[in-house]
Coordinates of C-alpha atoms and ligand atoms in Angstrom, one line a residue:
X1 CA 0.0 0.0 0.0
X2 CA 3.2 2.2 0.9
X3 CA 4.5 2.0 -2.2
X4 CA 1.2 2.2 -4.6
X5 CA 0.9 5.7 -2.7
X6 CA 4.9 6.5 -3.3
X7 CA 3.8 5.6 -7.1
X8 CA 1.4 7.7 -6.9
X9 CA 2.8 10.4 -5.5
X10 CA 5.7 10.4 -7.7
X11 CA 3.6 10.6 -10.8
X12 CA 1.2 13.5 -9.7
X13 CA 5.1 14.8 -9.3
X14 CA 6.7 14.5 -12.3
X15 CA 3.0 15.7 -14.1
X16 CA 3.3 18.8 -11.8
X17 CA 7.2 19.4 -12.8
X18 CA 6.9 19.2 -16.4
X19 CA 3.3 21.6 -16.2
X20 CA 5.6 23.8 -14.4
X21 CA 9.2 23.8 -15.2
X22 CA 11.7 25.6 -13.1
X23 CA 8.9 26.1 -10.2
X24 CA 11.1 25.3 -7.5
X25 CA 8.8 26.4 -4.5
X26 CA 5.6 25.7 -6.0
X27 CA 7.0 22.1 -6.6
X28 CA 7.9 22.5 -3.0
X29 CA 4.4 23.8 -1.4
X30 CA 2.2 21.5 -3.3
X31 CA 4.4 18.2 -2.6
X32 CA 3.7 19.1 0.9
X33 CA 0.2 19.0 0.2
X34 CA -0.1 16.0 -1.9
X35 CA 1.9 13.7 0.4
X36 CA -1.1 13.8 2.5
X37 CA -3.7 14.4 0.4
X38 CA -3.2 11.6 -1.9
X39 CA -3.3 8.6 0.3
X40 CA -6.7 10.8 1.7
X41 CA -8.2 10.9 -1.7
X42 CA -7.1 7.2 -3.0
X43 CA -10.0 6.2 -0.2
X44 CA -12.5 8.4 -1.6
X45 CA -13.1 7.7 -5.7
X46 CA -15.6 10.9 -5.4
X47 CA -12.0 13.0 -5.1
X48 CA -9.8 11.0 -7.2
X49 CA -12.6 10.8 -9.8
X50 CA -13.0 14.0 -10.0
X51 CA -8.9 14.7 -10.4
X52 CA -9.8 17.7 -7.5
X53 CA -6.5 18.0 -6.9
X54 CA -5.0 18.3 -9.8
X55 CA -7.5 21.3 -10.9
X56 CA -6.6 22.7 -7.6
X57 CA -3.0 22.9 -8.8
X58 CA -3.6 24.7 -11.3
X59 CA -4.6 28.4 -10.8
X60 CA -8.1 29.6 -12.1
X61 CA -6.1 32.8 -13.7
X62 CA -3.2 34.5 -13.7
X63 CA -2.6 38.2 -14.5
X64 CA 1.0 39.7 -15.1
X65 CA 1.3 43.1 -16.1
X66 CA 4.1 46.1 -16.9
X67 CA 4.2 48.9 -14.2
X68 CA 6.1 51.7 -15.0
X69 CA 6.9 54.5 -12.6
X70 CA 9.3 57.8 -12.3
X71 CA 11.7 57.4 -9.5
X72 CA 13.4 60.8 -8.3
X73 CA 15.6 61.5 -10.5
X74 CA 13.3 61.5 -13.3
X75 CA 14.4 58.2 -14.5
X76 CA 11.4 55.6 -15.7
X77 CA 11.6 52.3 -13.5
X78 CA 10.0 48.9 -15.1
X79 CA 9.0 46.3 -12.6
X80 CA 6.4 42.9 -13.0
X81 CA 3.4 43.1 -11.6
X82 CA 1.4 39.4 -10.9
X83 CA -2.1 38.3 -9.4
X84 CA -2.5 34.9 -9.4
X85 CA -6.4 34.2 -8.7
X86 CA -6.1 30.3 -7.8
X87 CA -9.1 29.1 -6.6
X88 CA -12.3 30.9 -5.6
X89 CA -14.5 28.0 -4.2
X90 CA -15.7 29.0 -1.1
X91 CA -15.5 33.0 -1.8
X92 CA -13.9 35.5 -3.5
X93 CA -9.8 35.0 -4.0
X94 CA -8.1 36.6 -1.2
X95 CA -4.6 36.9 -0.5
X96 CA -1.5 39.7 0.0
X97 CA 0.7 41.1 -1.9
X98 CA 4.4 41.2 -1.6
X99 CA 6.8 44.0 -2.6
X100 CA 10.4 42.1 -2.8
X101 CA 13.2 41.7 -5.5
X102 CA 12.8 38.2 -5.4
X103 CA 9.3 37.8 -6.0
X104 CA 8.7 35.8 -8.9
X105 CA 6.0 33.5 -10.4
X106 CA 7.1 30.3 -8.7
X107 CA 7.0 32.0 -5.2
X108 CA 3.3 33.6 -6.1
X109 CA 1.7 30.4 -7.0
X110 CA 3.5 28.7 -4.0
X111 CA 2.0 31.2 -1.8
X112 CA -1.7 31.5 -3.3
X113 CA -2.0 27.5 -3.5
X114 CA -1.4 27.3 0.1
X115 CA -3.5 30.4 0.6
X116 CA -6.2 28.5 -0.4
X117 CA -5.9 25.5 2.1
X118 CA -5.2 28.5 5.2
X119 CA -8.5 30.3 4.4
X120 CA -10.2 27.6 4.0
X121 CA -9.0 26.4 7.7
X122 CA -10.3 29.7 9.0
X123 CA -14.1 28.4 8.4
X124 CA -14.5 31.8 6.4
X125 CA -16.1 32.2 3.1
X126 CA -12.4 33.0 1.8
X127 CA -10.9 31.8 -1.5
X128 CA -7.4 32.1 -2.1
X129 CA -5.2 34.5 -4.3
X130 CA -1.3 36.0 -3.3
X131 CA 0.0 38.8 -5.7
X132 CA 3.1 41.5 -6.1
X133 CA 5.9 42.6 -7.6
X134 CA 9.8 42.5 -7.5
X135 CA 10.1 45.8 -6.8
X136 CA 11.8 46.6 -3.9
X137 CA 10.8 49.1 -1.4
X138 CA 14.3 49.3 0.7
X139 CA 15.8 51.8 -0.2
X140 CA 13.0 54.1 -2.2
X141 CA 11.7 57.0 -0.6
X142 CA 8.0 57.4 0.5
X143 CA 7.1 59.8 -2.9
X144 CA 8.2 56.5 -5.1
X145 CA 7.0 54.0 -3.1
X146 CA 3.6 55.9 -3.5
X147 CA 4.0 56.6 -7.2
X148 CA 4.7 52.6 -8.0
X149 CA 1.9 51.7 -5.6
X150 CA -0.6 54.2 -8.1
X151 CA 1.0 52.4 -11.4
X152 CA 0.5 48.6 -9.3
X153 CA -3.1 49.2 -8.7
X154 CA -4.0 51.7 -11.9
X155 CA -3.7 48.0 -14.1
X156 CA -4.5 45.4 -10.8
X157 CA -7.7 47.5 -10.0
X158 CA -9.7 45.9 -13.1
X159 CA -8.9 42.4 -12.1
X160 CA -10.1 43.1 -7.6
X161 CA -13.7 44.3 -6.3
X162 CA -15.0 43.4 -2.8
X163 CA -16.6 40.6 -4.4
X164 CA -14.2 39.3 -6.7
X165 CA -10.7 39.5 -5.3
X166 CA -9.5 41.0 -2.3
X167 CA -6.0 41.4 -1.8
X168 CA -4.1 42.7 1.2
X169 CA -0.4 43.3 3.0
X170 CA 2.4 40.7 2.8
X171 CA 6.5 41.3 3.1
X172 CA 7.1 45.0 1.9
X173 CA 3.5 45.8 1.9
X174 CA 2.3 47.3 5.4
X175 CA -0.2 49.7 6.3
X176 CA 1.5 52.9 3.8
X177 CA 1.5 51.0 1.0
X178 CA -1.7 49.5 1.6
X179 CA -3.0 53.3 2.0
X180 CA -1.8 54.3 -1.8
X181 CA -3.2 51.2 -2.8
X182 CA -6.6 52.0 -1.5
X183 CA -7.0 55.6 -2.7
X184 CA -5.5 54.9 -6.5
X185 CA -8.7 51.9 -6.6
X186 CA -11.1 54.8 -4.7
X187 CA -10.0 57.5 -7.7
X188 CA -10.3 55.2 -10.5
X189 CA -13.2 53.3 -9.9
X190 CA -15.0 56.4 -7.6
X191 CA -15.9 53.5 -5.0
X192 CA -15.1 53.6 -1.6
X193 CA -15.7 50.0 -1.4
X194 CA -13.6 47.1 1.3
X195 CA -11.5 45.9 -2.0
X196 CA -8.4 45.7 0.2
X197 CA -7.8 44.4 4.2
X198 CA -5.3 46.3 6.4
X199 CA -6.6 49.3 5.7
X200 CA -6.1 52.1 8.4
X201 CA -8.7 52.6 11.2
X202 CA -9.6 56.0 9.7
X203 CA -10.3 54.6 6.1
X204 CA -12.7 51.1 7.0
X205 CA -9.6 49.3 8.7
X206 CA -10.5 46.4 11.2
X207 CA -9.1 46.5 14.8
X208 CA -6.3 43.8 15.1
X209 CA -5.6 43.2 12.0
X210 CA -2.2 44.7 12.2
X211 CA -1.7 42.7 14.8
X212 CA -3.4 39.6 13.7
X213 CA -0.8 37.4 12.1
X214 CA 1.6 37.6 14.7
X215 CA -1.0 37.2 17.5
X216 CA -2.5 34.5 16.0
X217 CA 0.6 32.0 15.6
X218 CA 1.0 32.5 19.8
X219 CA -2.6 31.7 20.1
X220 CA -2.4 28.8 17.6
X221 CA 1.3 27.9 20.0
X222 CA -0.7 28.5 23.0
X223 CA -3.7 25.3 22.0
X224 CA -0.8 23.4 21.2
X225 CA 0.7 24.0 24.6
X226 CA -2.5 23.6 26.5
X227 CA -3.1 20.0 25.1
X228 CA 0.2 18.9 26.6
X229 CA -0.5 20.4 29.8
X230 CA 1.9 22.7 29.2
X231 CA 1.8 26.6 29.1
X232 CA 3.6 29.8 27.5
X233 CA 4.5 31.5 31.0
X234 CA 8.3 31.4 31.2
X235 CA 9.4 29.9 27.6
X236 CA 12.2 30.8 26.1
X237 CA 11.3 31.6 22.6
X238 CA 13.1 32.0 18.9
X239 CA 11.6 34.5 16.5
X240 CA 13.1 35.3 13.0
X241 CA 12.2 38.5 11.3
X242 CA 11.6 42.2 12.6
X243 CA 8.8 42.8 10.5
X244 CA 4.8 43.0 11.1
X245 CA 4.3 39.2 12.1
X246 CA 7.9 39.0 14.0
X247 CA 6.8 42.2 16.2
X248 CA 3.1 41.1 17.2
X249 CA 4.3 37.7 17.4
X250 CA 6.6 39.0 20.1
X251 CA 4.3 41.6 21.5
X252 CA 2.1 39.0 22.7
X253 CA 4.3 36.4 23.6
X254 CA 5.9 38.5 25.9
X255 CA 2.8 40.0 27.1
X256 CA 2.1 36.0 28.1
X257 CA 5.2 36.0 29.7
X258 CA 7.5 34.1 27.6
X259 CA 10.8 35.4 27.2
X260 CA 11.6 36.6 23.8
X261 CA 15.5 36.3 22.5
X262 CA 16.0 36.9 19.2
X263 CA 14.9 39.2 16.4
X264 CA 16.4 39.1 12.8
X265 CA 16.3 40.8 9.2
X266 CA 17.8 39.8 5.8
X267 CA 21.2 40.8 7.4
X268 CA 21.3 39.2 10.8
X269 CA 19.8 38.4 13.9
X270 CA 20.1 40.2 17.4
X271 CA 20.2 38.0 20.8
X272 CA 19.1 39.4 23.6
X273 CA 19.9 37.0 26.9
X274 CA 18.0 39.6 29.3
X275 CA 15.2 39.1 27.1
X276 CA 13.2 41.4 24.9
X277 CA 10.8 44.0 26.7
X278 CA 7.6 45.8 25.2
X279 CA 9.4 49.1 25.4
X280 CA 12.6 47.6 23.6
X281 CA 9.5 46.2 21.0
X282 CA 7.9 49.6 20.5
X283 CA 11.7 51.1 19.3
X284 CA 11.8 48.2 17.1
X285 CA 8.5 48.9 15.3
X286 CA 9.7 52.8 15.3
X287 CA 13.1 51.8 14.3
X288 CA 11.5 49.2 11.5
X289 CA 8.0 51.6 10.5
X290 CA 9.2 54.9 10.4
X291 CA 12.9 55.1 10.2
X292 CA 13.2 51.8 8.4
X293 CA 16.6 50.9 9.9
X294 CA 18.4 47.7 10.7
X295 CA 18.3 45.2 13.3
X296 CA 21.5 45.6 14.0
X297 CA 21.0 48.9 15.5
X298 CA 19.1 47.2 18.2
X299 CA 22.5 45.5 19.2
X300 CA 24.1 49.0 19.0
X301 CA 21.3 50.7 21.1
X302 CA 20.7 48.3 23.6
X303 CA 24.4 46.8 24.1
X304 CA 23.9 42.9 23.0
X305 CA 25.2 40.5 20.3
X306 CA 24.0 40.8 16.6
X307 CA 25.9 37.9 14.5
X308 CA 25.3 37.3 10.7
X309 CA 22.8 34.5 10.1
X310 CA 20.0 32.7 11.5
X311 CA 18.8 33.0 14.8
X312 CA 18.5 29.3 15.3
X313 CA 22.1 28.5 17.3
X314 CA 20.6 30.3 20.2
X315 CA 18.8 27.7 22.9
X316 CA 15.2 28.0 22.8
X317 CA 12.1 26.0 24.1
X318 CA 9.8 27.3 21.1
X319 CA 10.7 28.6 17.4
X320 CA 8.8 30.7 15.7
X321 CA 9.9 31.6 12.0
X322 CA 8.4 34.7 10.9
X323 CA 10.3 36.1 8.2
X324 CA 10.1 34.1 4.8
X325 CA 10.3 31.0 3.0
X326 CA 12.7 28.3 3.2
X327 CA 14.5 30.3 6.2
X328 CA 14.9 27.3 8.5
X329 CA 17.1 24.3 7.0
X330 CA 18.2 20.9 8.0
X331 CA 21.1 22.2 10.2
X332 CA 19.1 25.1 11.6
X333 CA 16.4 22.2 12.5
X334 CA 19.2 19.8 14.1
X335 CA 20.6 22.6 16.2
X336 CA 16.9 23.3 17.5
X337 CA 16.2 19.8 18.7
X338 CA 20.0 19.2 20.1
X339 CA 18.9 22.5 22.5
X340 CA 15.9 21.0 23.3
X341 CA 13.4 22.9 21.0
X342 CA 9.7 21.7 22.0
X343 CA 7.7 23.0 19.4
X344 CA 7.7 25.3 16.0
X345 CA 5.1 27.5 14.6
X346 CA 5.2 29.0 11.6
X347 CA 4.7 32.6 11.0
X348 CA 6.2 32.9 7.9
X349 CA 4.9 30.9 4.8
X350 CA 7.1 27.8 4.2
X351 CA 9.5 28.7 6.0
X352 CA 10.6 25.2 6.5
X353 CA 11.9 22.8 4.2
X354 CA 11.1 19.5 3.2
X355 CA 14.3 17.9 5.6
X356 CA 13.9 20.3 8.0
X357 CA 10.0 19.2 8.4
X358 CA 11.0 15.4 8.4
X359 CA 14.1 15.8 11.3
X360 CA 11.1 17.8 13.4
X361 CA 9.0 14.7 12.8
X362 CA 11.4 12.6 13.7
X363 CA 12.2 14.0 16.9
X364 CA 8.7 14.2 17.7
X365 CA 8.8 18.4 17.9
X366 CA 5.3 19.3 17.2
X367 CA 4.9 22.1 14.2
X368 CA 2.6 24.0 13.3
X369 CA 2.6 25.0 9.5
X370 CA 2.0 28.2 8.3
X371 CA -1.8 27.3 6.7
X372 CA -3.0 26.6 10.7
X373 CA -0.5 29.3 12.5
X374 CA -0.6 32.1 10.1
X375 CA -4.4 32.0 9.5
X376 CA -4.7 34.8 12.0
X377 CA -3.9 37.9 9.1
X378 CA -6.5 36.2 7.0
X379 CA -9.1 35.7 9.6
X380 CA -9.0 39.0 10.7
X381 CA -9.1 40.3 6.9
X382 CA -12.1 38.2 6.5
X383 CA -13.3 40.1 9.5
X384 CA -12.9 43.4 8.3
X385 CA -14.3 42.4 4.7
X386 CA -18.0 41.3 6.7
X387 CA -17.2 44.7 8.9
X388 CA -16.9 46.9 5.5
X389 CA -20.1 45.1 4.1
X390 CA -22.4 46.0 6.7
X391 CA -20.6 49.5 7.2
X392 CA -19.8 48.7 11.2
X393 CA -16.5 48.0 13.6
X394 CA -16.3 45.5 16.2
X395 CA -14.2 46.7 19.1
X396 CA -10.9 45.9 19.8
X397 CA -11.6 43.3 22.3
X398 CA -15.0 42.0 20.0
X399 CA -12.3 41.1 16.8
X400 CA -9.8 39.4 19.4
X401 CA -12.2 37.0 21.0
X402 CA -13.2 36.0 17.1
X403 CA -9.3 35.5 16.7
X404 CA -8.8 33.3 19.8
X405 CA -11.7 31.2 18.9
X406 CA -10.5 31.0 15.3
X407 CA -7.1 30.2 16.0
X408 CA -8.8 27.5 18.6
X409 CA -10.5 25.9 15.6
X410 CA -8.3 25.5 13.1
X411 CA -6.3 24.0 16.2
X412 CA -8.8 21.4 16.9
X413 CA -9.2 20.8 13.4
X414 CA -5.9 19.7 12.6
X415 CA -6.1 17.5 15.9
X416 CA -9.0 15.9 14.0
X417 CA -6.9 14.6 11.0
X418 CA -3.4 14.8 12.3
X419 CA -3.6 12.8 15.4
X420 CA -1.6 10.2 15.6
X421 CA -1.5 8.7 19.7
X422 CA 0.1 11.4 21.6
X423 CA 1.4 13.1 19.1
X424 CA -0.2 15.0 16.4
X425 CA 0.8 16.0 13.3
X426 CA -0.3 19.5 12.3
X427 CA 1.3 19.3 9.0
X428 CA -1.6 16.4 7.7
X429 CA -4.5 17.8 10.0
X430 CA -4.3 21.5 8.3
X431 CA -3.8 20.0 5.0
X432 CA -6.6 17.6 5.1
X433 CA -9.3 19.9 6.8
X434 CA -8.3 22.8 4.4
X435 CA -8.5 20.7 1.3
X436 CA -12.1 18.7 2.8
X437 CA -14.2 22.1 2.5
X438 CA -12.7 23.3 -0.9
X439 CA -13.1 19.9 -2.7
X440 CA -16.6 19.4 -1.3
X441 CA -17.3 23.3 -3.3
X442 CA -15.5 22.2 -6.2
X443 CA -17.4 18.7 -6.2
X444 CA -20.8 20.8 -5.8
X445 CA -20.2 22.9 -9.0
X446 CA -19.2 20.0 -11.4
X447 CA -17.1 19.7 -13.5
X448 CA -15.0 23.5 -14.4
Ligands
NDP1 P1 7.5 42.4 6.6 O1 7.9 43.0 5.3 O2 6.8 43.2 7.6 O3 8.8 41.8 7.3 C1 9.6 40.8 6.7 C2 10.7 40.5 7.6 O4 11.4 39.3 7.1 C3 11.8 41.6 7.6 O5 12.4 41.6 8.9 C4 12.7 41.1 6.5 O6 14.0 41.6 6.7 C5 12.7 39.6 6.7 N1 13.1 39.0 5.4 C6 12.4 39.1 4.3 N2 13.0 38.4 3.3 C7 14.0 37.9 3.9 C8 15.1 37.0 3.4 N3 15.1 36.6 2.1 N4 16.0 36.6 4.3 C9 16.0 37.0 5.6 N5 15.0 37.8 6.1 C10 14.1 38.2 5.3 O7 6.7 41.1 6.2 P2 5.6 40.3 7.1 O8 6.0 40.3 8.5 O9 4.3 40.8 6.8 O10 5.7 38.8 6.5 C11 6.7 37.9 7.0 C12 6.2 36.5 6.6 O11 4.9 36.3 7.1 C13 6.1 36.2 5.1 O12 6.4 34.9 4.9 C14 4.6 36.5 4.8 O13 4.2 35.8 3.7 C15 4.0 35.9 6.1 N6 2.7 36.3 6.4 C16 2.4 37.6 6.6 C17 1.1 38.0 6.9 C18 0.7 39.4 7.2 O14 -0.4 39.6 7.7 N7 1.6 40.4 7.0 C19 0.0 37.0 6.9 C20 0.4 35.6 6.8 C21 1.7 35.3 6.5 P3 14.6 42.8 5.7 O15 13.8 44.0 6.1 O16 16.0 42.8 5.8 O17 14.2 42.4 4.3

């Protein structure tokens, strides 16, 4: 039976690979999937039948486009614009968009086809999109960030609608961007409409959301915890990135009182033995927001180590990945569970690969993937989308209880199909509850 699934497996492969040559991380995200799925479907003909997920793996539409923009010196900039709408089965595509030199095709459709499983897991009427472009914002001052932000949306704005496709923030694209975004769609199409989440209090924004992603992976750590009797009080924790998710992932696990050592960006990490306060926190969201500096300064400022790399080395009880794909590697993983590393959760999509996921298995660390602990940003999106509908705002405390209990959810969901004795395996639970409630949509509309 092993190896009929391993055949399987390897064929659904090799059709995928030669679909999409050169794909490297969509290979990557959807191999994840389909080493669970497929044994899943081979017991139910109605899936296999059907070929759901094949048509799964392939996006409904994808839209790349020129933008053009003036940077200061008068000089016209090109960059590639991309929305890749992949599946809109349970409600309208909806997904962020990232601003980063290394965006690309592959990484897009990596990151909408697991969109689709995470929104899915929230229980909201969400389907799944992810868009951007490989411009980069470091570096670019606020007039040409807002003058590519106009060109971005003056082509994507005929492809979104409230209804339709709803994108929202992702790496490079925080609250300012989001803003420019917002009022280029509100001049062209003269609709002041919720076509994009994150949006600032002021202009239809949800509480929390800013906040959502990173709170959400502690409350997603904190289920995982409390089934093992166990509790975040005291932990010493690992967190990569300095960005939105890394900062509110760290804002509340402190607030829990975990002890929070590390912080990192593209250039290295700071370690912080004495542990990270919230009013060392608040001068790294100034020092990242507003004067968008380097974490190195934080080393500088408050007098403690910065070291090129990965913050994995230092001893932790819990990891939490939070800056991008493929960030924590088989060596990173074997250093975490030779200092005793308990459990993972991912803030970051993918940010672990395929050996690192199989030495956590192995040593029994529980992990939480990105589609279950990073559904927080999305849930609270989908919040803000019903909230802009029916032209109202929850309080701050109304949209956190909905966050807690969703969090709870998908946590209990992926206890459903991941269980396996004591341990569970979050990676199969997520995958199979988000795939049950998109292929039973897809089954309902026939054959498209
Ligand atoms: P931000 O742009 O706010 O922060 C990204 C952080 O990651 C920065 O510290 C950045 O450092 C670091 N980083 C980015 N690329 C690399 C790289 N190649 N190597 C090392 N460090 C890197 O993004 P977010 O916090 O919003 O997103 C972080 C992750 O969380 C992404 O994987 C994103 O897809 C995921 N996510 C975000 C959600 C949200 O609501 N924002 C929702 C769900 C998932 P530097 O400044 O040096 O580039």
């Amino acid at each position: 039976m092993q190896s009929t699934h391993q055949d399987s497996l390897e064929r659904f492969l090799a059709g995928l690979r030669r679909r999409n040559p050169g794909e490297h991380e969509f290979h990557q995200a959807v191999e994840e999937v389909a080493v669970n799925i497929l044994p899943f479907v081979a017991e139910r003909p109605q899936y296999e039948h059907k070929r759901i997920l094949e048509r799964m793996t392939e996006p409904d539409r994808i839209i790349i486009f020129r933008v053009c923009w003036e940077d200061d010196e008068g000089n016209i900039r090109v960059n590639r614009g991309y929305r890749i709408q992949c599946n809109n089965s349970i409600g309208p595509y909806k997904g962020g968009i990232r601003f980063h030199p290394s965006v690309n095709l592959s990484i897009l459709k990596f990151l909408a086809f697991e969109q689709t499983f995470k929104n899915s897991l929230t229980g909201l009427p969400l389907g799944g999109g992810k868009g951007g472009s490989d411009f980069d914002p470091k570096g670019k001052s606020a007039n040409e960030v807002m003058r590519f932000c106009q060109s971005f949306m003056t082509e994507l704005h005929r492809h979104v609608g409230p209804d339709t496709d709803v994108p929202a923030g992702d790496i490079g694209v925080g609250s300012r961007e989001v803003g420019y975004l917002f009022g280029q769609y509100k001049r062209l199409t003269n609709r002041f409409e919720g076509v994009l989440t994150g949006k600032a209090l002021e202009f239809g924004g949800s509480h929390i959301r800013n906040e959502a992603t990173g709170y959400g992976v502690v409350y997603l750590m904190e289920n995982v915890l409390q089934r093992c009797q166990e509790e975040l009080e005291g932990k010493t924790c690992a967190i990569s990135g300095a960005g939105n998710v890394a900062t509110h992932c760290a804002e509340k696990l402190i607030e829990r009182g975990a002890k929070v050592l590390t912080l990192s960006d593209s250039s290295g990490f700071i370690y912080d033995p004495e542990g990270i306060t919230q009013e060392k926190l608040e001068w790294v969201k100034e020092l990242k927001n507003e004067r968008r500096g380097r974490i190195q300064e934080y080393a500088e400022h408050f007098g403690c180590e910065f070291s090129e790399g990965r913050p994995w080395k230092v001893p932790c009880e819990l990891a939490f990945p939070c800056a991008t794909q493929n960030e924590m590697e088989e060596p990173d993983v074997r250093t975490l569970v030779r200092n005793g590393c308990q459990a993972v959760a991912e803030g970051a999509n993918m940010p672990t690969t395929p050996g690192a996921i199989e030495v956590l298995r192995e040593a029994r660390v529980l992990h939480a993937p990105a589609k279950a602990a990073n559904a927080g940003g999305v849930a609270v999106s989908g919040l803000e989308m019903s909230q802009n509908s029916v032209r109202i705002r929850w309080n701050r405390e109304e949209v956190d209880e909905h966050l807690q209990r969703i969090m709870s959810e998908i946590h209990d969901q992926c206890v459903e199909f991941g269980e396996h004795g004591e341990y569970v395996d979050y990676m199969r639970g997520a995958n199979i509850a988000g795939f049950r409630k998109v292929a039973h949509a897809m089954l309902a509309y026939g054959v498209m």
